[in-house]
Amino acid sequence: MKLKRTHTCGEIAVTDAGTEVVLSGWVENKRDHGGMLFVDLKDRYGITQVVFDPQRNEALYAEGKELKPESVISIRGVVQRRPEGNVNPDRKTGEIEIIAEEVEVLNRSATPPFEIVDDCGASEEVRMKYRYLDLRRDVMRENIIFRHRVYQSMRRYLSEEGFIEVETPTLIKSTPEGARDYLVPSRKFSGRFFALPQSPQIFKQLLMIAGFDRYFQIARCYRDEDIRADRQPEFTQLDIEMTFVDEDDVIAMNEGQVRFLMKDLLGIEVGTPFKRLAFDEALKKYGLDAPDIRFGMTLVDVSDVCADAGFKVFQAVVASGGIVAGINAKGASNYSRRQLDELTAYVGEYGAKGLVWFKVEEEGGTNVLKSPTAKFFDEGRQQKIIEKTKAEAGDLLLFVADGPDVARTAVGRLRVRLARQLDLIPKNTFELCWVTEFPMFEVDEESGRLAARHHPFTSPTPATVDDLEKKPLRVRARAYDLVVNGVEIAGGSIRINTPELQRRVFKALGIGEKEAGEKFGFLIEALKYGAPPHGGIAYGFDRFVAILRGIDRIRDVIAFPKTTTAQCLLSGAPSPVDEKQLEELKLKIIRERDSSER
RNA sequence: GGGGUCGUAGCUCAACUUGGUUAGAGUAUCGGACUGUCGAUCCGAGGGUUGCGGGUUCGAGUCCCGUCGGCCCCGCCA
């Protein structure tokens, strides 16, 4: 490296005209006019145009002609104000250019597999394989730099609020509940394994017991479950825990933080306090526990109207404890048969067995329901449905009859899908709300046992704690989720801080004294020694960054993400390992017969 | 575990309904022309085991089965 850079490619201005500079960067683009050659030189900070003029220096012009896109070079030259009429107003450095005097090619680039431009058109597969090139694109670089700003804002805010950043271990004890663990074999103890943490949960509680009072960590977490657009096998949490607090304290602190972050990162003022919705209310009105409250179209329950109407399908569902839930898609009565079939297929994905629709039409001065199903509803019932759904002529009513969970989920999803289709969602707004009063437990379909809805360290509410033994499904948790535009971005709870209550909750979960001792003995033990009341929250950091940037996939805000099969296309991980490594760990790979024949 | 969708030139796609001669285009690359461009422009050239394996057929990019991979979704994700 002969030439040492004096400036970056984004900072030279007209006031620098006449000075000699050295720039280093990548060849973004080359425009050769025969008698004049322009090279755009790019680095993280910007793009500067370099001019090669054969009349000034023919040999240098010849060198410039040989420059390949994406090569790294250094240029020595003199800053010049661009001739009149040649200013590029779209570029920060568009008023100046560099007259090249010397070029040093630091590393000539092979032809890249795709063009390094925002609209590169390359598939995600190719982009992930060549992620270092993908990250050279402006959008991706800005995503990553924005992410950096989010880290810094969080750290600044929390530090000023008295929170201490502490790292917790990533080689930890595997616990039975929750997601599947990623396991790491121990060499010193063959046959034993560490797990990678699904969250720093227990350790942050131990920090509270240790008296740190206020803790945070930007922590990597690992869950070996199937991937989605908003889920990665390893992801980042902003993890927070506080002592001597109740729900309102944690909520207030986080409202302050989110308000600060929105202002600091986006310049947006959000009002506090945020709306609060009880879990039951969220389900009834929106069908989902992460409601998108940017628009209305709330769910309507017409079970009572359908209970004794002539429509057998609905009757049977209501008779067996199900419900008939629906929504009013305003002005959508022009939906075609094909569109309705698509919506039916869509609710089918969430387990609904069908979708009943009515088009609302005016007939002789009154509104009536039109559809193949309408004949099963007499005039009185039709009017009740119209009344309940606040329907007007031109509306489309859609209903799902099923068990309460399936019906609400299906209609809740349908609501969001229709809102997108009908363009009901306001752009560039953030609607934040807290969902509270979650049930402590839910029935695990596979085992039929109770499972913690949040996690087994969540405290029940005082009002429902005594239902733990007899009516556990009625017990409510001191838990809260923060939902932004229908996306859950944070969740937390007030924790259990006595061994007695912790044992009762474990028992309700079917975790016996002995098992609890083996798996969580260290926590129960710790709760004996002056464990203070405490609670906290964890943000899905990647999701939070993504939603602030207005994108719905977290891969684009992660520098090196994994695919939906949890592989790294760049490095090829996971990969087989040497036999010697397995021997050291005393591990043997059992090959399935089928796969060995491949 | 299940459903959907895609896989053809370096990259993004086309080759249809209904299997049929030499698999096309844009872009990138290479060569040439050009004194002010900024996604420069113009002319020309090269570039293919149609992901992989098997089957059906006189004949397969196209149909069937399997498999690998990308993406989306259900289940799962305390």
XYZ file of C-alpha atoms (C1' of nucleotides) in Angstrom:
676
model
C 0.000 0.000 0.000
C 2.016 2.874 -1.343
C -0.690 5.514 -1.208
C -2.243 6.308 2.197
C -5.705 7.757 2.080
C -6.222 11.314 3.224
C -9.982 11.513 2.792
C -12.963 9.204 2.473
C -15.091 9.048 -0.649
C -17.965 10.916 0.953
C -16.437 14.031 2.450
C -14.735 16.086 -0.236
C -16.491 19.366 -1.002
C -16.059 22.358 -3.310
C -14.010 24.061 -0.608
C -11.338 21.414 -1.137
C -10.826 22.430 -4.775
C -7.156 22.607 -5.665
C -5.895 20.346 -2.887
C -4.189 17.036 -3.518
C -5.934 14.042 -1.961
C -5.567 10.289 -1.792
C -8.743 8.196 -1.819
C -9.094 4.446 -1.357
C -12.100 2.389 -2.216
C -13.831 0.074 -4.616
C -14.425 0.700 -8.312
C -18.175 1.139 -8.452
C -18.563 2.035 -12.087
C -16.530 3.078 -15.110
C -17.625 5.246 -18.027
C -15.158 5.291 -20.908
C -15.659 7.900 -23.619
C -12.434 7.251 -25.435
C -11.215 10.786 -24.921
C -12.295 10.846 -21.273
C -12.718 8.228 -18.583
C -14.804 8.503 -15.407
C -14.394 6.093 -12.511
C -16.759 6.154 -9.547
C -14.848 5.273 -6.405
C -16.901 4.016 -3.489
C -16.409 3.362 0.188
C -18.703 3.226 3.215
C -18.960 7.013 3.280
C -19.889 7.799 -0.286
C -18.937 7.915 -3.936
C -16.456 10.241 -5.597
C -15.923 10.626 -9.321
C -12.353 10.313 -10.586
C -11.398 11.651 -14.016
C -8.748 10.183 -16.310
C -7.892 12.525 -19.169
C -5.636 11.059 -21.899
C -4.597 14.556 -22.948
C -3.082 15.153 -19.533
C -1.571 11.695 -19.055
C -1.970 8.993 -21.655
C -0.274 6.238 -19.648
C -2.497 6.882 -16.635
C -5.569 6.812 -18.853
C -4.476 3.409 -20.109
C -4.171 2.222 -16.504
C -7.640 3.555 -15.743
C -9.085 1.661 -18.702
C -7.890 -1.592 -17.121
C -9.693 -1.054 -13.782
C -12.294 -3.752 -13.057
C -15.506 -3.197 -11.116
C -15.219 -4.012 -7.391
C -11.420 -3.860 -7.480
C -9.854 -2.026 -4.531
C -7.691 0.868 -5.544
C -6.084 4.031 -4.240
C -6.042 7.224 -6.247
C -3.842 10.282 -5.844
C -5.235 13.365 -7.525
C -6.304 16.959 -7.316
C -9.791 18.041 -6.333
C -11.516 20.079 -8.988
C -14.842 21.839 -9.116
C -16.814 20.198 -11.930
C -17.260 22.184 -15.126
C -20.557 24.002 -15.384
C -23.471 21.781 -16.411
C -21.802 18.626 -15.161
C -22.792 18.743 -11.516
C -24.596 15.639 -10.291
C -27.237 16.876 -7.831
C -28.130 13.335 -6.725
C -24.773 12.838 -5.102
C -23.289 14.489 -2.021
C -19.939 14.866 -3.813
C -21.611 15.757 -7.105
C -20.035 19.197 -7.326
C -16.460 17.972 -7.385
C -14.276 15.360 -9.026
C -10.696 14.166 -8.674
C -8.223 14.588 -11.523
C -6.206 11.401 -11.243
C -2.429 11.627 -11.022
C -1.543 8.193 -9.741
C -3.404 4.905 -9.362
C -2.507 1.961 -7.189
C -4.434 -1.256 -7.678
C -4.508 -2.868 -4.244
C -6.444 -5.915 -5.350
C -8.037 -6.612 -8.696
C -11.504 -8.133 -8.356
C -12.822 -11.124 -10.187
C -16.141 -10.464 -11.920
C -18.685 -10.535 -9.089
C -21.568 -13.029 -9.337
C -24.068 -10.182 -9.252
C -23.963 -6.429 -9.690
C -23.362 -4.553 -6.479
C -26.340 -2.204 -6.744
C -29.462 -1.875 -4.594
C -31.633 -3.306 -7.321
C -29.238 -6.181 -7.923
C -31.923 -8.727 -8.742
C -29.913 -11.584 -7.251
C -31.772 -14.307 -5.354
C -31.375 -14.613 -1.608
C -29.529 -17.847 -2.177
C -26.794 -16.124 -4.155
C -26.770 -13.119 -1.861
C -26.214 -15.314 1.184
C -23.486 -17.328 -0.482
C -21.636 -14.096 -1.295
C -22.826 -12.174 1.721
C -19.673 -10.010 1.823
C -20.652 -8.683 -1.603
C -24.306 -8.382 -0.654
C -23.246 -6.274 2.325
C -21.447 -3.889 -0.020
C -24.839 -2.816 -1.353
C -26.098 0.469 0.081
C -29.360 -0.902 1.530
C -27.636 -3.714 3.334
C -24.828 -1.544 4.632
C -27.386 0.958 5.912
C -29.339 -1.809 7.633
C -26.240 -2.975 9.452
C -25.168 0.542 10.387
C -28.692 1.279 11.602
C -28.494 -1.837 13.729
C -25.291 -0.479 15.239
C -27.121 2.734 16.108
C -29.843 0.729 17.830
C -27.239 -1.022 20.003
C -25.731 2.310 20.931
C -29.056 3.997 21.711
C -30.141 1.144 23.935
C -26.844 1.089 25.767
C -26.891 4.835 26.279
C -30.461 4.917 27.555
C -30.167 1.946 29.858
C -26.802 3.018 31.248
C -28.208 6.424 32.079
C -31.140 4.728 33.768
C -28.721 2.874 36.030
C -28.699 -0.495 34.306
C -25.519 -2.599 34.400
C -24.482 -4.593 31.340
C -23.445 -8.106 32.324
C -22.550 -11.058 30.124
C -23.996 -14.422 31.076
C -22.670 -17.829 29.989
C -23.474 -19.370 26.631
C -22.415 -22.855 27.652
C -25.188 -23.699 30.057
C -27.238 -26.510 31.493
C -29.920 -27.949 29.255
C -33.428 -27.515 30.601
C -36.414 -29.652 29.686
C -39.000 -26.997 28.891
C -39.237 -24.681 25.958
C -37.639 -24.950 22.574
C -35.257 -27.670 21.451
C -31.723 -26.917 22.660
C -28.603 -26.669 20.588
C -26.209 -29.020 22.374
C -22.442 -28.861 22.809
C -20.689 -32.031 23.920
C -18.299 -31.875 26.863
C -14.844 -33.375 26.282
C -13.970 -33.588 29.984
C -17.197 -35.391 30.798
C -18.011 -37.687 27.937
C -21.695 -38.283 27.468
C -22.551 -34.936 29.000
C -23.611 -31.842 27.146
C -23.870 -28.129 27.469
C -26.799 -26.352 25.892
C -26.626 -22.991 24.193
C -29.027 -20.607 25.937
C -32.513 -20.012 24.594
C -32.359 -16.832 26.653
C -30.335 -15.622 29.667
C -33.439 -16.060 31.832
C -32.146 -17.896 34.888
C -28.826 -16.080 34.996
C -30.448 -12.693 34.946
C -32.637 -13.751 37.849
C -29.510 -14.832 39.691
C -28.049 -11.390 39.047
C -31.089 -9.870 40.730
C -30.603 -12.204 43.672
C -26.974 -11.063 43.703
C -28.218 -7.521 44.187
C -27.316 -5.877 40.883
C -30.758 -4.245 40.965
C -30.851 -3.329 37.277
C -29.288 -5.412 34.520
C -29.283 -5.533 30.755
C -27.524 -7.499 28.063
C -27.607 -7.658 24.294
C -27.521 -11.421 24.260
C -27.283 -14.057 21.573
C -29.898 -16.787 21.955
C -30.284 -20.151 20.255
C -33.346 -22.250 19.523
C -33.277 -25.382 17.419
C -36.720 -24.971 15.908
C -37.914 -24.445 12.365
C -37.174 -21.079 10.787
C -39.472 -18.357 9.485
C -38.979 -14.988 7.848
C -38.909 -13.495 11.355
C -37.056 -16.337 13.106
C -33.437 -17.481 13.009
C -31.779 -20.350 14.864
C -29.524 -17.800 16.528
C -30.948 -14.397 17.258
C -30.382 -11.446 19.541
C -32.337 -10.293 22.544
C -32.164 -7.080 24.467
C -32.528 -8.657 27.882
C -33.522 -6.527 30.865
C -34.230 -7.311 34.526
C -35.133 -5.044 37.458
C -35.500 -5.469 41.206
C -38.256 -4.206 43.550
C -40.667 -3.663 40.692
C -44.167 -4.641 39.666
C -45.721 -4.822 36.191
C -46.402 -1.097 36.018
C -42.783 -0.240 36.822
C -41.413 -2.461 34.085
C -43.984 -1.210 31.622
C -43.305 2.439 32.451
C -39.551 1.990 32.156
C -39.951 0.344 28.731
C -42.330 2.987 27.503
C -39.683 5.527 28.357
C -37.072 3.522 26.551
C -39.113 2.927 23.411
C -40.061 6.592 23.300
C -36.382 7.501 23.557
C -35.369 4.987 20.863
C -38.053 6.115 18.434
C -37.030 9.717 18.874
C -33.308 9.054 18.762
C -33.334 6.614 15.845
C -36.224 7.808 13.700
C -37.089 11.237 15.029
C -40.605 10.016 15.784
C -42.564 11.048 18.878
C -44.657 8.261 20.325
C -47.172 9.016 23.021
C -47.076 7.300 26.390
C -48.576 5.433 28.084
C -49.189 2.845 25.375
C -52.576 1.202 25.065
C -53.109 -1.904 27.167
C -55.208 -4.875 26.198
C -56.000 -7.896 28.283
C -55.199 -11.179 26.564
C -58.886 -12.195 26.464
C -59.865 -8.855 25.014
C -57.147 -9.072 22.349
C -58.392 -12.474 21.288
C -62.025 -11.420 21.217
C -61.451 -8.210 19.286
C -58.504 -9.140 17.081
C -58.300 -12.928 17.212
C -54.566 -12.816 17.937
C -52.465 -12.192 21.007
C -50.325 -9.807 18.958
C -53.031 -7.504 17.626
C -52.443 -4.990 14.888
C -54.376 -2.004 16.173
C -53.528 0.308 13.300
C -56.943 -0.411 11.806
C -60.404 -1.519 12.939
C -62.379 -4.350 11.363
C -62.596 -6.051 14.749
C -64.062 -9.514 15.191
C -67.749 -10.059 15.796
C -69.159 -13.074 17.624
C -72.496 -14.195 16.185
C -72.675 -17.529 17.975
C -75.959 -16.600 19.673
C -77.626 -15.739 16.376
C -76.438 -19.009 14.855
C -77.237 -21.304 17.774
C -80.745 -22.026 16.593
C -80.689 -20.805 13.009
C -81.382 -23.401 10.353
C -77.756 -23.723 9.333
C -76.703 -27.115 10.676
C -72.955 -26.586 10.373
C -73.020 -23.507 12.595
C -75.583 -25.017 14.945
C -73.443 -28.062 15.559
C -70.336 -26.002 16.235
C -72.089 -23.777 18.749
C -73.762 -26.767 20.395
C -70.367 -28.368 20.991
C -68.872 -25.278 22.616
C -67.496 -23.620 19.520
C -68.122 -20.117 18.290
C -69.006 -18.348 15.073
C -66.635 -15.440 14.610
C -66.448 -13.072 11.720
C -65.474 -9.716 10.340
C -66.991 -7.072 8.146
C -64.811 -6.336 5.130
C -66.125 -2.866 4.331
C -67.010 -2.339 0.703
C -65.634 -5.713 -0.414
C -68.893 -7.175 -1.744
C -67.400 -7.037 -5.216
C -65.046 -9.889 -4.311
C -65.136 -12.577 -6.957
C -65.760 -16.238 -6.405
C -62.087 -16.826 -7.025
C -61.047 -14.279 -4.398
C -63.455 -15.821 -1.891
C -62.002 -19.252 -2.631
C -58.551 -17.856 -1.940
C -59.691 -16.483 1.418
C -61.266 -19.851 2.222
C -58.003 -21.592 1.452
C -56.201 -19.033 3.594
C -58.288 -19.662 6.716
C -57.831 -23.362 6.000
C -54.132 -22.914 6.741
C -55.124 -22.066 10.298
C -57.352 -25.077 10.698
C -60.720 -23.566 9.738
C -62.860 -26.081 7.895
C -64.634 -23.447 5.886
C -65.464 -19.796 5.379
C -69.031 -18.599 5.109
C -69.576 -15.284 3.361
C -72.460 -12.914 2.868
C -72.642 -9.974 0.541
C -74.741 -7.136 1.926
C -77.175 -5.652 -0.589
C -79.974 -3.186 -0.411
C -83.332 -4.624 -1.359
C -86.513 -2.582 -1.156
C -85.120 -0.094 1.307
C -83.533 -2.597 3.691
C -80.196 -4.352 3.678
C -80.221 -8.096 3.201
C -77.616 -10.858 3.085
C -76.851 -12.533 -0.207
C -75.024 -15.834 -0.552
C -75.773 -19.516 -1.010
C -75.879 -19.769 2.792
C -78.197 -16.813 3.361
C -81.378 -18.870 2.914
C -80.683 -20.638 6.224
C -81.046 -17.356 8.084
C -84.519 -15.863 8.435
C -85.066 -12.156 8.143
C -84.814 -11.495 11.867
C -81.494 -13.267 12.138
C -80.140 -11.572 9.041
C -80.973 -8.221 10.597
C -79.226 -9.245 13.819
C -76.106 -10.183 11.902
C -76.240 -6.900 9.992
C -76.670 -5.050 13.250
C -73.829 -6.859 15.021
C -71.416 -6.357 12.182
C -72.586 -2.786 11.556
C -72.971 -3.837 7.947
C -74.017 -1.598 5.116
C -74.793 -2.254 1.491
C -71.599 -3.143 -0.350
C -69.935 -4.865 2.593
C -68.658 -8.427 2.677
C -69.194 -10.449 5.848
C -66.963 -13.439 6.508
C -67.483 -16.077 9.197
C -65.630 -19.058 10.552
C -67.305 -21.543 12.878
C -65.009 -23.715 14.937
C -63.572 -24.168 18.398
C -62.858 -20.741 19.906
C -59.101 -20.928 19.311
C -59.270 -21.983 15.672
C -62.152 -19.654 14.822
C -60.490 -16.611 16.375
C -57.052 -17.316 14.976
C -58.416 -17.916 11.489
C -60.536 -14.765 11.476
C -57.755 -12.800 13.148
C -55.343 -13.733 10.376
C -57.997 -13.105 7.773
C -58.499 -9.644 9.240
C -54.848 -8.768 8.727
C -54.739 -10.236 5.240
C -57.865 -8.375 4.163
C -56.595 -5.145 5.664
C -53.508 -5.446 3.454
C -55.579 -6.294 0.395
C -58.035 -3.471 1.010
C -55.200 -1.086 1.887
C -56.612 -0.253 5.313
C -53.265 -0.084 7.088
C -51.873 3.415 7.558
C -48.320 3.784 6.309
C -45.371 4.998 8.349
C -47.071 4.794 11.717
C -46.182 2.806 14.781
C -49.048 1.629 16.962
C -47.754 0.208 20.203
C -49.708 -1.707 22.775
C -49.203 -3.944 25.762
C -50.997 -7.255 26.013
C -51.414 -8.325 29.637
C -53.199 -10.861 31.824
C -52.002 -13.886 29.918
C -53.027 -17.329 31.102
C -50.222 -19.008 33.067
C -50.656 -22.325 31.316
C -51.892 -23.880 28.140
C -52.580 -27.496 27.313
C -49.813 -29.108 25.310
C -51.619 -30.905 22.487
C -49.005 -33.637 22.200
C -48.659 -34.725 25.808
C -51.979 -33.440 27.131
C -50.006 -31.886 29.991
C -49.939 -28.283 31.050
C -47.157 -26.132 29.646
C -46.067 -22.687 30.738
C -47.289 -20.114 28.280
C -44.481 -17.696 29.063
C -41.945 -19.644 31.107
C -42.081 -21.554 34.389
C -40.499 -18.726 36.402
C -43.369 -16.347 35.741
C -45.344 -15.325 38.784
C -49.097 -15.906 38.899
C -51.276 -12.924 39.803
C -52.195 -12.735 43.495
C -55.881 -12.908 42.589
C -55.546 -16.254 40.805
C -52.586 -17.911 42.527
C -54.805 -20.137 44.649
C -56.298 -21.734 41.548
C -52.866 -23.270 40.858
C -53.736 -26.649 42.307
C -57.392 -27.016 41.332
C -58.107 -24.845 38.287
C -54.705 -24.105 36.797
C -56.122 -22.964 33.439
C -57.776 -20.063 35.237
C -54.506 -18.804 36.662
C -53.283 -15.565 35.093
C -49.634 -14.666 34.745
C -47.994 -11.398 35.699
C -46.766 -11.251 32.107
C -46.854 -8.596 29.416
C -45.987 -8.466 25.737
C -45.127 -5.354 23.786
C -46.726 -5.417 20.337
C -45.856 -3.016 17.527
C -48.009 -3.026 14.405
C -49.116 -6.582 15.063
C -45.625 -7.908 15.747
C -44.584 -9.090 19.190
C -41.306 -7.338 19.826
C -40.856 -7.842 23.550
C -42.219 -9.998 26.317
C -41.622 -10.299 29.994
C -43.026 -10.916 33.412
C -42.699 -10.464 37.116
C -40.863 -13.555 38.351
C -41.456 -15.944 41.163
C -39.118 -15.035 44.045
C -39.836 -17.677 46.680
C -38.983 -21.387 46.571
C -42.474 -22.291 47.821
C -44.307 -20.650 44.929
C -41.758 -21.928 42.440
C -42.376 -25.498 43.651
C -46.142 -25.047 43.338
C -45.774 -23.860 39.739
C -43.438 -26.705 38.860
C -45.942 -29.105 40.373
C -48.765 -27.659 38.291
C -46.573 -28.214 35.251
C -46.138 -31.850 36.214
C -42.505 -31.341 37.186
C -42.072 -33.356 40.349
C -39.907 -32.444 43.331
C -37.139 -34.753 42.178
C -37.072 -33.532 38.578
C -37.289 -29.909 39.686
C -34.316 -30.532 41.940
C -32.266 -32.066 39.142
C -33.090 -29.480 36.502
C -33.603 -26.267 38.453
C -32.230 -27.081 41.894
C -29.716 -24.240 41.703
C -32.487 -21.717 41.079
C -34.728 -23.027 43.864
C -31.712 -22.992 46.155
C -30.930 -19.407 45.187
C -34.508 -18.317 45.857
C -33.932 -19.288 49.506
C -31.311 -16.620 50.111
C -33.114 -13.330 50.085
C -34.295 -13.316 46.487
C -35.916 -9.915 46.012
C -39.090 -9.292 44.007
C -37.974 -8.808 40.434
C -39.137 -8.836 36.878
C -38.042 -7.890 33.428
C -38.462 -8.120 29.734
C -36.670 -9.288 26.603
C -36.871 -7.693 23.187
C -36.513 -9.593 19.967
C -33.703 -7.318 18.892
C -33.617 -8.386 15.240
C -37.371 -7.944 14.896
C -37.204 -4.571 16.563
C -34.522 -3.349 14.173
C -36.427 -4.757 11.211
C -39.705 -3.110 12.138
C -38.030 0.247 12.683
C -36.571 -0.085 9.189
C -39.965 -1.055 7.834
C -38.993 -4.537 6.684
C -40.613 -7.806 7.675
C -37.723 -10.241 7.423
C -34.973 -10.271 9.978
C -32.400 -11.782 7.602
C -31.875 -8.354 6.091
C -30.794 -6.844 9.401
C -28.435 -9.698 10.306
C -24.967 -9.577 8.809
C -24.614 -13.322 8.306
C -27.993 -15.046 8.557
C -28.879 -18.695 8.125
C -31.296 -20.305 5.678
C -34.674 -21.889 6.444
C -32.841 -25.189 6.910
C -30.567 -23.499 9.476
C -27.471 -23.680 7.316
C -24.883 -21.031 6.577
C -24.563 -20.903 2.792
C -21.427 -18.800 3.084
C -19.338 -21.117 5.240
C -21.141 -24.396 4.708
C -21.955 -24.907 8.398
C -23.043 -27.306 9.753
C -20.440 -29.705 8.397
C -19.119 -33.153 9.232
C -16.145 -33.205 11.611
C -12.962 -35.274 11.775
C -13.208 -38.745 13.198
C -10.568 -37.639 15.715
C -12.797 -34.897 17.074
C -15.601 -37.402 17.573
C -13.245 -39.799 19.307
C -12.142 -37.124 21.762
C -15.766 -36.491 22.599
C -16.518 -40.221 22.603
C -19.316 -39.644 20.143
C -20.453 -42.049 17.472
C -22.657 -41.083 14.550
C -25.582 -43.415 13.995
C -26.355 -43.388 10.298
C -29.852 -44.181 9.153
C -29.892 -47.100 6.764
C -31.489 -45.027 4.003
C -28.972 -42.222 4.202
C -25.978 -44.588 4.127
C -27.192 -45.957 0.806
C -27.291 -42.570 -0.799
C -43.420 -33.770 10.624
C -46.731 -31.426 6.703
C -48.335 -27.991 2.580
C -47.055 -24.480 -1.322
C -43.549 -22.485 -4.754
C -39.033 -22.127 -7.358
C -34.296 -24.452 -9.468
C -32.546 -23.310 -17.481
C -25.924 -18.866 -19.592
C -21.965 -15.461 -14.036
C -26.970 -13.084 -12.511
C -32.488 -12.424 -13.421
C -35.896 -14.736 -16.445
C -38.444 -17.009 -21.291
C -39.126 -21.543 -24.068
C -47.015 -21.645 -23.402
C -51.757 -24.126 -24.091
C -50.611 -29.851 -25.971
C -43.277 -33.585 -25.141
C -40.829 -32.561 -31.325
C -35.190 -29.669 -35.538
C -29.800 -25.750 -33.551
C -32.822 -23.898 -25.611
C -33.762 -17.606 -26.341
C -33.738 -12.433 -24.016
C -31.988 -8.670 -20.675
C -27.867 -7.809 -17.870
C -22.876 -8.976 -16.728
C -18.132 -10.461 -19.300
C -14.674 -9.902 -23.554
C -13.303 -6.977 -28.191
C -14.054 -2.417 -31.055
C -15.825 2.931 -31.614
C -16.549 7.537 -29.059
C -13.919 14.394 -25.290
C -18.164 15.558 -19.933
C -20.414 10.945 -18.452
C -22.866 9.682 -13.909
C -27.409 2.684 -14.676
C -23.132 6.633 -20.593
C -24.132 5.298 -25.685
C -23.323 2.516 -30.335
C -21.313 -2.029 -32.987
C -19.663 -7.048 -32.430
C -18.285 -11.763 -29.881
C -18.051 -15.684 -26.494
C -21.000 -18.027 -22.842
C -25.609 -24.023 -21.382
C -24.407 -31.695 -18.533
C -31.798 -27.192 -18.095
C -29.757 -28.791 -9.519
C -28.788 -34.269 -9.060
C -30.487 -39.593 -9.798
C -33.939 -42.820 -11.915
C -38.342 -43.846 -14.962
C -42.148 -43.316 -19.110
C -41.488 -42.364 -24.494
C -39.245 -43.146 -31.161
C -38.092 -38.448 -28.654
C -38.003 -35.054 -22.030
C -36.022 -28.319 -19.983
C -41.321 -29.899 -20.476
C -44.641 -35.873 -17.912
C -43.838 -39.385 -13.393
C -40.917 -40.974 -8.902
C -36.990 -39.938 -5.653
C -33.358 -36.625 -3.804
C -30.685 -31.908 -2.705
C -31.174 -26.727 -2.229
C -33.653 -21.401 -1.906
C -38.099 -18.906 -0.316
C -43.284 -18.690 2.021
C -46.630 -21.011 5.423
C -48.922 -24.793 9.169
C -47.197 -27.630 13.227
C -43.150 -26.245 16.384
C -40.873 -21.721 18.600
C -41.605 -22.253 27.605
